[in-house]
Amino acid sequence: MEIPIFTVDAFTNVPFKGNPAAICLLENELQDDLYQSIAAEMNLSETAFITKQKSMDFSSGARFGLRWFSPKSEVPLCGHATLASAAVLFYIKKNVNPVVVFETMSGELNVRQHEESLIMDFPLNKPKPQDHHEIKGLLKAAVGELPIQDVCYSPSTKKLMIRLADTCDRSELMSLKPEAETLLRNESTGKIKSLIITLKGTQTSQSGYDFYSRVFAPWVGVPEDPVTGSAHTVLAAYWSEKLEKKKMIAYQCSSRGGEVKLEIRDEGRLDIIGQAKIILQGTLQI
């Protein structure tokens, strides 16, 4: 069996920045264990599998199946690998449709082109306040002694969000080095699959960013997720309320870095806007 495969850096237009995803184009569904084996072999935060539907090819079809796998497990939603999947269809396969629709575990996700960017139509996942005392060991493992302003939890995505106090700055967020084993030791219930640490953008900054974040997900085999779209479904819901803004620009402060533009639509859906750079293409021989 031969499977076309691509590596795409999402949320950037520069090679080796943003968040890399492996994208596989499938003529037919695979056995579940083979999906997982391929994702483990690629060893990126996510590997995505696009499947043709109703005998349409990748250039003319408008609807596709899409599944995402981390090195350890299938995940219900992944933003950067969705962006990367659309990039392969639009930029490599020259898909002729103005919008492609992915059928996923999280429902239908639409992606369209706009100038040099791709716009993903995603759900919003509003987080709920979380009692600090229930998870004080995990909070300590995540941010040490840095002051915390808010802790929220999104049950639909199993993401915990920690907002640092406004007295903290970007350099303190970037200097955090939570150990994967310590995070795992302090949370083993299965309730949390991803940890978001976020910080309000400063008024004096020239960057124009509304907020910053970092994301850690050792529970699914990803020590740090460089730039993640799905976390921004939680972050956008939180920060739009706090900042009273529907349009925001965010920056994820991993070593690779990445910019994410966000726009909450009137019907309560979220447009996640970013660029993508395809850096490798080849064939899996199985």
C-alpha positions as YAML, in Angstrom:
chain: A
units: angstrom
residues:
- id: 1
  name: MET
  ca: [0.00, 0.00, 0.00]
- id: 2
  name: GLU
  ca: [1.21, 3.49, -0.86]
- id: 3
  name: ILE
  ca: [-0.17, 6.55, 0.96]
- id: 4
  name: PRO
  ca: [0.69, 10.12, -0.09]
- id: 5
  name: ILE
  ca: [1.94, 12.06, 2.94]
- id: 6
  name: PHE
  ca: [2.85, 15.69, 3.57]
- id: 7
  name: THR
  ca: [4.35, 17.68, 6.41]
- id: 8
  name: VAL
  ca: [2.75, 21.09, 6.80]
- id: 9
  name: ASP
  ca: [3.73, 23.89, 9.18]
- id: 10
  name: ALA
  ca: [0.45, 25.49, 10.30]
- id: 11
  name: PHE
  ca: [-0.14, 29.03, 11.55]
- id: 12
  name: THR
  ca: [2.95, 30.35, 9.81]
- id: 13
  name: ASN
  ca: [4.21, 31.17, 6.32]
- id: 14
  name: VAL
  ca: [7.82, 30.40, 7.27]
- id: 15
  name: PRO
  ca: [9.36, 26.89, 7.19]
- id: 16
  name: PHE
  ca: [10.12, 25.31, 10.58]
- id: 17
  name: LYS
  ca: [7.86, 27.68, 12.52]
- id: 18
  name: GLY
  ca: [4.26, 27.25, 13.63]
- id: 19
  name: ASN
  ca: [2.97, 23.75, 14.33]
- id: 20
  name: PRO
  ca: [3.88, 20.82, 12.06]
- id: 21
  name: ALA
  ca: [1.28, 18.21, 11.15]
- id: 22
  name: ALA
  ca: [1.54, 15.13, 8.98]
- id: 23
  name: ILE
  ca: [-1.28, 14.82, 6.44]
- id: 24
  name: CYS
  ca: [-2.19, 11.52, 4.74]
- id: 25
  name: LEU
  ca: [-4.48, 11.21, 1.72]
- id: 26
  name: LEU
  ca: [-6.53, 8.01, 1.80]
- id: 27
  name: GLU
  ca: [-8.51, 6.37, -0.96]
- id: 28
  name: ASN
  ca: [-10.27, 4.20, 1.64]
- id: 29
  name: GLU
  ca: [-10.52, 3.89, 5.40]
- id: 30
  name: LEU
  ca: [-7.75, 2.04, 7.27]
- id: 31
  name: GLN
  ca: [-7.80, -0.31, 10.24]
- id: 32
  name: ASP
  ca: [-7.79, 1.75, 13.46]
- id: 33
  name: ASP
  ca: [-4.49, 0.30, 14.65]
- id: 34
  name: LEU
  ca: [-2.84, 1.36, 11.40]
- id: 35
  name: TYR
  ca: [-3.92, 4.99, 11.88]
- id: 36
  name: GLN
  ca: [-2.31, 4.92, 15.31]
- id: 37
  name: SER
  ca: [0.86, 3.23, 14.08]
- id: 38
  name: ILE
  ca: [1.34, 5.86, 11.39]
- id: 39
  name: ALA
  ca: [0.77, 8.69, 13.88]
- id: 40
  name: ALA
  ca: [3.29, 7.16, 16.29]
- id: 41
  name: GLU
  ca: [5.81, 6.81, 13.45]
- id: 42
  name: MET
  ca: [5.36, 10.46, 12.40]
- id: 43
  name: ASN
  ca: [5.68, 11.48, 16.08]
- id: 44
  name: LEU
  ca: [4.20, 14.95, 15.56]
- id: 45
  name: SER
  ca: [1.55, 16.47, 17.80]
- id: 46
  name: GLU
  ca: [-1.05, 15.32, 15.25]
- id: 47
  name: THR
  ca: [-1.26, 13.28, 12.09]
- id: 48
  name: ALA
  ca: [-4.42, 13.85, 10.03]
- id: 49
  name: PHE
  ca: [-6.05, 11.44, 7.60]
- id: 50
  name: ILE
  ca: [-8.22, 12.80, 4.78]
- id: 51
  name: THR
  ca: [-10.53, 10.25, 3.16]
- id: 52
  name: LYS
  ca: [-12.27, 10.64, -0.20]
- id: 53
  name: GLN
  ca: [-16.04, 10.31, -0.29]
- id: 54
  name: LYS
  ca: [-18.51, 9.26, -3.01]
- id: 55
  name: SER
  ca: [-15.81, 8.54, -5.59]
- id: 56
  name: MET
  ca: [-14.84, 12.21, -5.86]
- id: 57
  name: ASP
  ca: [-11.12, 12.92, -6.16]
- id: 58
  name: PHE
  ca: [-9.09, 15.28, -3.99]
- id: 59
  name: SER
  ca: [-9.15, 18.03, -6.61]
- id: 60
  name: SER
  ca: [-12.88, 18.15, -7.33]
- id: 61
  name: GLY
  ca: [-14.50, 16.80, -4.16]
- id: 62
  name: ALA
  ca: [-16.04, 19.26, -1.69]
- id: 63
  name: ARG
  ca: [-16.58, 16.85, 1.25]
- id: 64
  name: PHE
  ca: [-14.02, 14.62, 2.94]
- id: 65
  name: GLY
  ca: [-13.67, 12.50, 6.02]
- id: 66
  name: LEU
  ca: [-11.05, 13.73, 8.50]
- id: 67
  name: ARG
  ca: [-9.56, 12.06, 11.57]
- id: 68
  name: TRP
  ca: [-6.74, 13.23, 13.83]
- id: 69
  name: PHE
  ca: [-4.32, 11.12, 15.86]
- id: 70
  name: SER
  ca: [-1.65, 12.13, 18.36]
- id: 71
  name: PRO
  ca: [1.25, 9.71, 18.88]
- id: 72
  name: LYS
  ca: [-0.82, 8.03, 21.62]
- id: 73
  name: SER
  ca: [-4.51, 8.32, 20.73]
- id: 74
  name: GLU
  ca: [-7.22, 9.63, 18.45]
- id: 75
  name: VAL
  ca: [-8.30, 13.18, 19.32]
- id: 76
  name: PRO
  ca: [-11.79, 14.67, 18.90]
- id: 77
  name: LEU
  ca: [-10.71, 18.05, 17.49]
- id: 78
  name: CYS
  ca: [-7.50, 19.51, 16.10]
- id: 79
  name: GLY
  ca: [-7.23, 22.96, 14.58]
- id: 80
  name: HIS
  ca: [-3.71, 23.09, 13.18]
- id: 81
  name: ALA
  ca: [-4.02, 19.71, 11.45]
- id: 82
  name: THR
  ca: [-7.35, 20.82, 9.93]
- id: 83
  name: LEU
  ca: [-5.66, 23.95, 8.60]
- id: 84
  name: ALA
  ca: [-2.81, 21.80, 7.28]
- id: 85
  name: SER
  ca: [-5.27, 19.37, 5.65]
- id: 86
  name: ALA
  ca: [-7.01, 22.20, 3.81]
- id: 87
  name: ALA
  ca: [-3.61, 23.52, 2.70]
- id: 88
  name: VAL
  ca: [-2.80, 20.19, 1.04]
- id: 89
  name: LEU
  ca: [-6.17, 20.14, -0.77]
- id: 90
  name: PHE
  ca: [-6.02, 23.76, -1.92]
- id: 91
  name: TYR
  ca: [-2.29, 24.20, -2.59]
- id: 92
  name: ILE
  ca: [-1.15, 20.73, -3.71]
- id: 93
  name: LYS
  ca: [-4.31, 19.16, -5.11]
- id: 94
  name: LYS
  ca: [-5.59, 22.51, -6.46]
- id: 95
  name: ASN
  ca: [-9.08, 21.80, -5.15]
- id: 96
  name: VAL
  ca: [-11.53, 23.81, -7.26]
- id: 97
  name: ASN
  ca: [-14.15, 24.44, -4.57]
- id: 98
  name: PRO
  ca: [-14.37, 27.73, -2.67]
- id: 99
  name: VAL
  ca: [-15.03, 25.78, 0.54]
- id: 100
  name: VAL
  ca: [-14.09, 22.24, 1.60]
- id: 101
  name: VAL
  ca: [-16.10, 20.45, 4.29]
- id: 102
  name: PHE
  ca: [-14.54, 17.93, 6.67]
- id: 103
  name: GLU
  ca: [-16.77, 15.39, 8.43]
- id: 104
  name: THR
  ca: [-15.19, 14.77, 11.85]
- id: 105
  name: MET
  ca: [-15.84, 13.56, 15.39]
- id: 106
  name: SER
  ca: [-16.67, 17.20, 16.21]
- id: 107
  name: GLY
  ca: [-19.18, 17.62, 13.39]
- id: 108
  name: GLU
  ca: [-18.75, 19.35, 10.06]
- id: 109
  name: LEU
  ca: [-15.84, 21.80, 9.80]
- id: 110
  name: ASN
  ca: [-15.64, 24.18, 6.83]
- id: 111
  name: VAL
  ca: [-12.42, 25.74, 5.54]
- id: 112
  name: ARG
  ca: [-12.19, 28.41, 2.86]
- id: 113
  name: GLN
  ca: [-9.40, 30.40, 1.24]
- id: 114
  name: HIS
  ca: [-9.03, 34.14, 1.71]
- id: 115
  name: GLU
  ca: [-6.06, 35.80, 0.03]
- id: 116
  name: GLU
  ca: [-2.96, 34.11, 1.52]
- id: 117
  name: SER
  ca: [-4.81, 32.70, 4.52]
- id: 118
  name: LEU
  ca: [-7.19, 29.85, 5.30]
- id: 119
  name: ILE
  ca: [-10.29, 30.42, 7.41]
- id: 120
  name: MET
  ca: [-11.68, 27.57, 9.53]
- id: 121
  name: ASP
  ca: [-15.25, 27.56, 10.83]
- id: 122
  name: PHE
  ca: [-15.04, 26.05, 14.33]
- id: 123
  name: PRO
  ca: [-17.29, 25.71, 17.37]
- id: 124
  name: LEU
  ca: [-16.75, 27.91, 20.42]
- id: 125
  name: ASN
  ca: [-16.07, 26.06, 23.66]
- id: 126
  name: LYS
  ca: [-16.77, 28.39, 26.57]
- id: 127
  name: PRO
  ca: [-14.89, 27.31, 29.70]
- id: 128
  name: LYS
  ca: [-16.39, 27.29, 33.19]
- id: 129
  name: PRO
  ca: [-14.74, 28.52, 36.42]
- id: 130
  name: GLN
  ca: [-12.74, 25.78, 38.14]
- id: 131
  name: ASP
  ca: [-12.11, 25.48, 41.89]
- id: 132
  name: HIS
  ca: [-8.38, 26.09, 42.47]
- id: 133
  name: HIS
  ca: [-8.22, 23.93, 45.57]
- id: 134
  name: GLU
  ca: [-9.27, 20.75, 43.74]
- id: 135
  name: ILE
  ca: [-6.21, 20.94, 41.48]
- id: 136
  name: LYS
  ca: [-3.66, 22.89, 43.50]
- id: 137
  name: GLY
  ca: [-0.93, 20.31, 42.86]
- id: 138
  name: LEU
  ca: [-1.43, 20.56, 39.11]
- id: 139
  name: LEU
  ca: [-1.45, 24.37, 39.22]
- id: 140
  name: LYS
  ca: [1.84, 24.34, 41.14]
- id: 141
  name: ALA
  ca: [3.36, 21.92, 38.63]
- id: 142
  name: ALA
  ca: [2.21, 24.11, 35.75]
- id: 143
  name: VAL
  ca: [3.14, 27.65, 36.81]
- id: 144
  name: GLY
  ca: [5.19, 27.33, 39.99]
- id: 145
  name: GLU
  ca: [4.88, 30.46, 42.13]
- id: 146
  name: LEU
  ca: [3.54, 32.78, 39.40]
- id: 147
  name: PRO
  ca: [0.30, 34.48, 40.48]
- id: 148
  name: ILE
  ca: [-2.92, 33.15, 38.93]
- id: 149
  name: GLN
  ca: [-5.92, 35.32, 38.04]
- id: 150
  name: ASP
  ca: [-8.39, 32.72, 36.70]
- id: 151
  name: VAL
  ca: [-8.71, 28.96, 36.29]
- id: 152
  name: CYS
  ca: [-11.36, 27.59, 33.93]
- id: 153
  name: TYR
  ca: [-12.25, 24.20, 32.51]
- id: 154
  name: SER
  ca: [-13.86, 23.21, 29.21]
- id: 155
  name: PRO
  ca: [-15.64, 19.87, 29.67]
- id: 156
  name: SER
  ca: [-16.36, 19.47, 25.95]
- id: 157
  name: THR
  ca: [-12.65, 19.60, 25.07]
- id: 158
  name: LYS
  ca: [-11.17, 18.44, 28.41]
- id: 159
  name: LYS
  ca: [-8.92, 21.49, 28.44]
- id: 160
  name: LEU
  ca: [-7.89, 23.29, 31.62]
- id: 161
  name: MET
  ca: [-7.09, 26.99, 31.17]
- id: 162
  name: ILE
  ca: [-4.91, 28.94, 33.60]
- id: 163
  name: ARG
  ca: [-4.80, 32.73, 33.22]
- id: 164
  name: LEU
  ca: [-1.74, 34.31, 34.78]
- id: 165
  name: ALA
  ca: [-2.19, 37.56, 36.68]
- id: 166
  name: ASP
  ca: [-1.81, 40.75, 34.66]
- id: 167
  name: THR
  ca: [1.30, 41.59, 36.69]
- id: 168
  name: CYS
  ca: [3.10, 38.78, 34.80]
- id: 169
  name: ASP
  ca: [4.74, 39.46, 31.46]
- id: 170
  name: ARG
  ca: [5.36, 37.49, 28.28]
- id: 171
  name: SER
  ca: [8.91, 36.55, 29.29]
- id: 172
  name: GLU
  ca: [7.62, 34.82, 32.41]
- id: 173
  name: LEU
  ca: [5.13, 32.82, 30.34]
- id: 174
  name: MET
  ca: [7.88, 31.85, 27.91]
- id: 175
  name: SER
  ca: [10.24, 30.81, 30.70]
- id: 176
  name: LEU
  ca: [7.85, 28.23, 32.16]
- id: 177
  name: LYS
  ca: [9.13, 24.65, 31.90]
- id: 178
  name: PRO
  ca: [6.49, 22.33, 33.37]
- id: 179
  name: GLU
  ca: [7.71, 18.74, 33.45]
- id: 180
  name: ALA
  ca: [5.49, 16.26, 31.64]
- id: 181
  name: GLU
  ca: [5.91, 13.58, 34.31]
- id: 182
  name: THR
  ca: [4.95, 16.00, 37.08]
- id: 183
  name: LEU
  ca: [1.83, 17.10, 35.20]
- id: 184
  name: LEU
  ca: [0.84, 13.47, 34.63]
- id: 185
  name: ARG
  ca: [1.44, 12.61, 38.28]
- id: 186
  name: ASN
  ca: [-0.82, 15.45, 39.43]
- id: 187
  name: GLU
  ca: [-3.66, 14.64, 37.00]
- id: 188
  name: SER
  ca: [-4.47, 11.00, 36.34]
- id: 189
  name: THR
  ca: [-8.27, 11.07, 36.45]
- id: 190
  name: GLY
  ca: [-8.71, 11.42, 32.67]
- id: 191
  name: LYS
  ca: [-10.65, 14.67, 33.16]
- id: 192
  name: ILE
  ca: [-7.89, 16.82, 31.64]
- id: 193
  name: LYS
  ca: [-6.25, 16.12, 28.28]
- id: 194
  name: SER
  ca: [-4.64, 19.51, 27.68]
- id: 195
  name: LEU
  ca: [-3.37, 22.42, 29.77]
- id: 196
  name: ILE
  ca: [-3.53, 26.00, 28.46]
- id: 197
  name: ILE
  ca: [-1.59, 28.80, 30.15]
- id: 198
  name: THR
  ca: [-2.58, 32.26, 28.95]
- id: 199
  name: LEU
  ca: [-1.72, 35.90, 29.59]
- id: 200
  name: LYS
  ca: [-3.35, 39.17, 28.57]
- id: 201
  name: GLY
  ca: [-1.51, 41.24, 25.98]
- id: 202
  name: THR
  ca: [0.00, 44.46, 27.29]
- id: 203
  name: GLN
  ca: [-1.35, 47.85, 26.25]
- id: 204
  name: THR
  ca: [2.16, 49.20, 25.72]
- id: 205
  name: SER
  ca: [3.25, 46.35, 23.48]
- id: 206
  name: GLN
  ca: [3.91, 47.10, 19.81]
- id: 207
  name: SER
  ca: [2.95, 43.55, 18.82]
- id: 208
  name: GLY
  ca: [-0.78, 44.19, 18.74]
- id: 209
  name: TYR
  ca: [-1.54, 40.79, 20.30]
- id: 210
  name: ASP
  ca: [-4.62, 40.60, 22.49]
- id: 211
  name: PHE
  ca: [-3.36, 37.60, 24.44]
- id: 212
  name: TYR
  ca: [-0.57, 35.04, 24.60]
- id: 213
  name: SER
  ca: [-0.69, 31.34, 25.39]
- id: 214
  name: ARG
  ca: [1.19, 28.07, 25.67]
- id: 215
  name: VAL
  ca: [-0.33, 24.57, 25.55]
- id: 216
  name: PHE
  ca: [0.88, 21.35, 27.16]
- id: 217
  name: ALA
  ca: [-0.71, 17.95, 26.50]
- id: 218
  name: PRO
  ca: [1.42, 15.09, 27.88]
- id: 219
  name: TRP
  ca: [-1.82, 13.15, 28.50]
- id: 220
  name: VAL
  ca: [-2.01, 12.51, 24.72]
- id: 221
  name: GLY
  ca: [1.75, 12.21, 24.18]
- id: 222
  name: VAL
  ca: [2.46, 15.88, 23.35]
- id: 223
  name: PRO
  ca: [4.73, 17.59, 25.93]
- id: 224
  name: GLU
  ca: [4.09, 21.01, 24.33]
- id: 225
  name: ASP
  ca: [1.79, 21.73, 21.39]
- id: 226
  name: PRO
  ca: [3.55, 24.55, 19.47]
- id: 227
  name: VAL
  ca: [0.48, 26.34, 18.02]
- id: 228
  name: THR
  ca: [-2.95, 24.82, 18.49]
- id: 229
  name: GLY
  ca: [-6.24, 25.78, 16.89]
- id: 230
  name: SER
  ca: [-8.51, 23.76, 19.17]
- id: 231
  name: ALA
  ca: [-7.19, 25.51, 22.29]
- id: 232
  name: HIS
  ca: [-8.23, 28.79, 20.71]
- id: 233
  name: THR
  ca: [-11.87, 27.63, 20.66]
- id: 234
  name: VAL
  ca: [-11.60, 27.89, 24.46]
- id: 235
  name: LEU
  ca: [-9.32, 30.95, 24.56]
- id: 236
  name: ALA
  ca: [-11.46, 32.94, 22.12]
- id: 237
  name: ALA
  ca: [-14.60, 32.30, 24.16]
- id: 238
  name: TYR
  ca: [-12.85, 33.39, 27.36]
- id: 239
  name: TRP
  ca: [-10.93, 36.42, 26.09]
- id: 240
  name: SER
  ca: [-13.73, 37.85, 23.93]
- id: 241
  name: GLU
  ca: [-15.82, 38.20, 27.07]
- id: 242
  name: LYS
  ca: [-12.99, 39.67, 29.15]
- id: 243
  name: LEU
  ca: [-11.78, 42.06, 26.45]
- id: 244
  name: GLU
  ca: [-15.25, 42.77, 25.01]
- id: 245
  name: LYS
  ca: [-13.94, 42.11, 21.52]
- id: 246
  name: LYS
  ca: [-15.08, 39.81, 18.72]
- id: 247
  name: LYS
  ca: [-11.92, 40.16, 16.62]
- id: 248
  name: MET
  ca: [-8.61, 39.24, 18.24]
- id: 249
  name: ILE
  ca: [-5.05, 38.39, 17.33]
- id: 250
  name: ALA
  ca: [-3.25, 35.84, 19.50]
- id: 251
  name: TYR
  ca: [0.31, 34.58, 19.71]
- id: 252
  name: GLN
  ca: [1.36, 31.18, 21.01]
- id: 253
  name: CYS
  ca: [4.70, 31.52, 22.77]
- id: 254
  name: SER
  ca: [6.29, 28.14, 22.06]
- id: 255
  name: SER
  ca: [9.84, 27.91, 20.74]
- id: 256
  name: ARG
  ca: [8.41, 27.71, 17.21]
- id: 257
  name: GLY
  ca: [5.82, 30.45, 17.72]
- id: 258
  name: GLY
  ca: [2.70, 31.16, 15.71]
- id: 259
  name: GLU
  ca: [0.06, 33.81, 15.09]
- id: 260
  name: VAL
  ca: [-3.66, 33.06, 15.15]
- id: 261
  name: LYS
  ca: [-6.38, 35.49, 14.09]
- id: 262
  name: LEU
  ca: [-9.82, 34.98, 15.62]
- id: 263
  name: GLU
  ca: [-13.26, 36.32, 14.80]
- id: 264
  name: ILE
  ca: [-16.44, 35.36, 16.65]
- id: 265
  name: ARG
  ca: [-19.42, 35.46, 14.32]
- id: 266
  name: ASP
  ca: [-22.90, 36.62, 15.32]
- id: 267
  name: GLU
  ca: [-24.28, 33.06, 15.35]
- id: 268
  name: GLY
  ca: [-21.69, 32.05, 17.95]
- id: 269
  name: ARG
  ca: [-19.27, 30.18, 15.71]
- id: 270
  name: LEU
  ca: [-15.55, 30.98, 15.52]
- id: 271
  name: ASP
  ca: [-13.44, 31.81, 12.48]
- id: 272
  name: ILE
  ca: [-9.83, 30.74, 13.05]
- id: 273
  name: ILE
  ca: [-7.58, 32.36, 10.47]
- id: 274
  name: GLY
  ca: [-4.01, 31.34, 9.69]
- id: 275
  name: GLN
  ca: [-1.44, 30.55, 7.06]
- id: 276
  name: ALA
  ca: [0.31, 27.28, 6.28]
- id: 277
  name: LYS
  ca: [3.58, 26.21, 4.65]
- id: 278
  name: ILE
  ca: [3.96, 22.78, 3.05]
- id: 279
  name: ILE
  ca: [7.56, 21.67, 3.59]
- id: 280
  name: LEU
  ca: [7.67, 17.98, 2.67]
- id: 281
  name: GLN
  ca: [5.82, 15.51, 0.47]
- id: 282
  name: GLY
  ca: [6.39, 11.84, -0.08]
- id: 283
  name: THR
  ca: [4.88, 8.36, 0.05]
- id: 284
  name: LEU
  ca: [4.33, 5.97, 2.91]
- id: 285
  name: GLN
  ca: [5.20, 2.41, 1.88]
- id: 286
  name: ILE
  ca: [3.15, -0.03, 3.97]
...
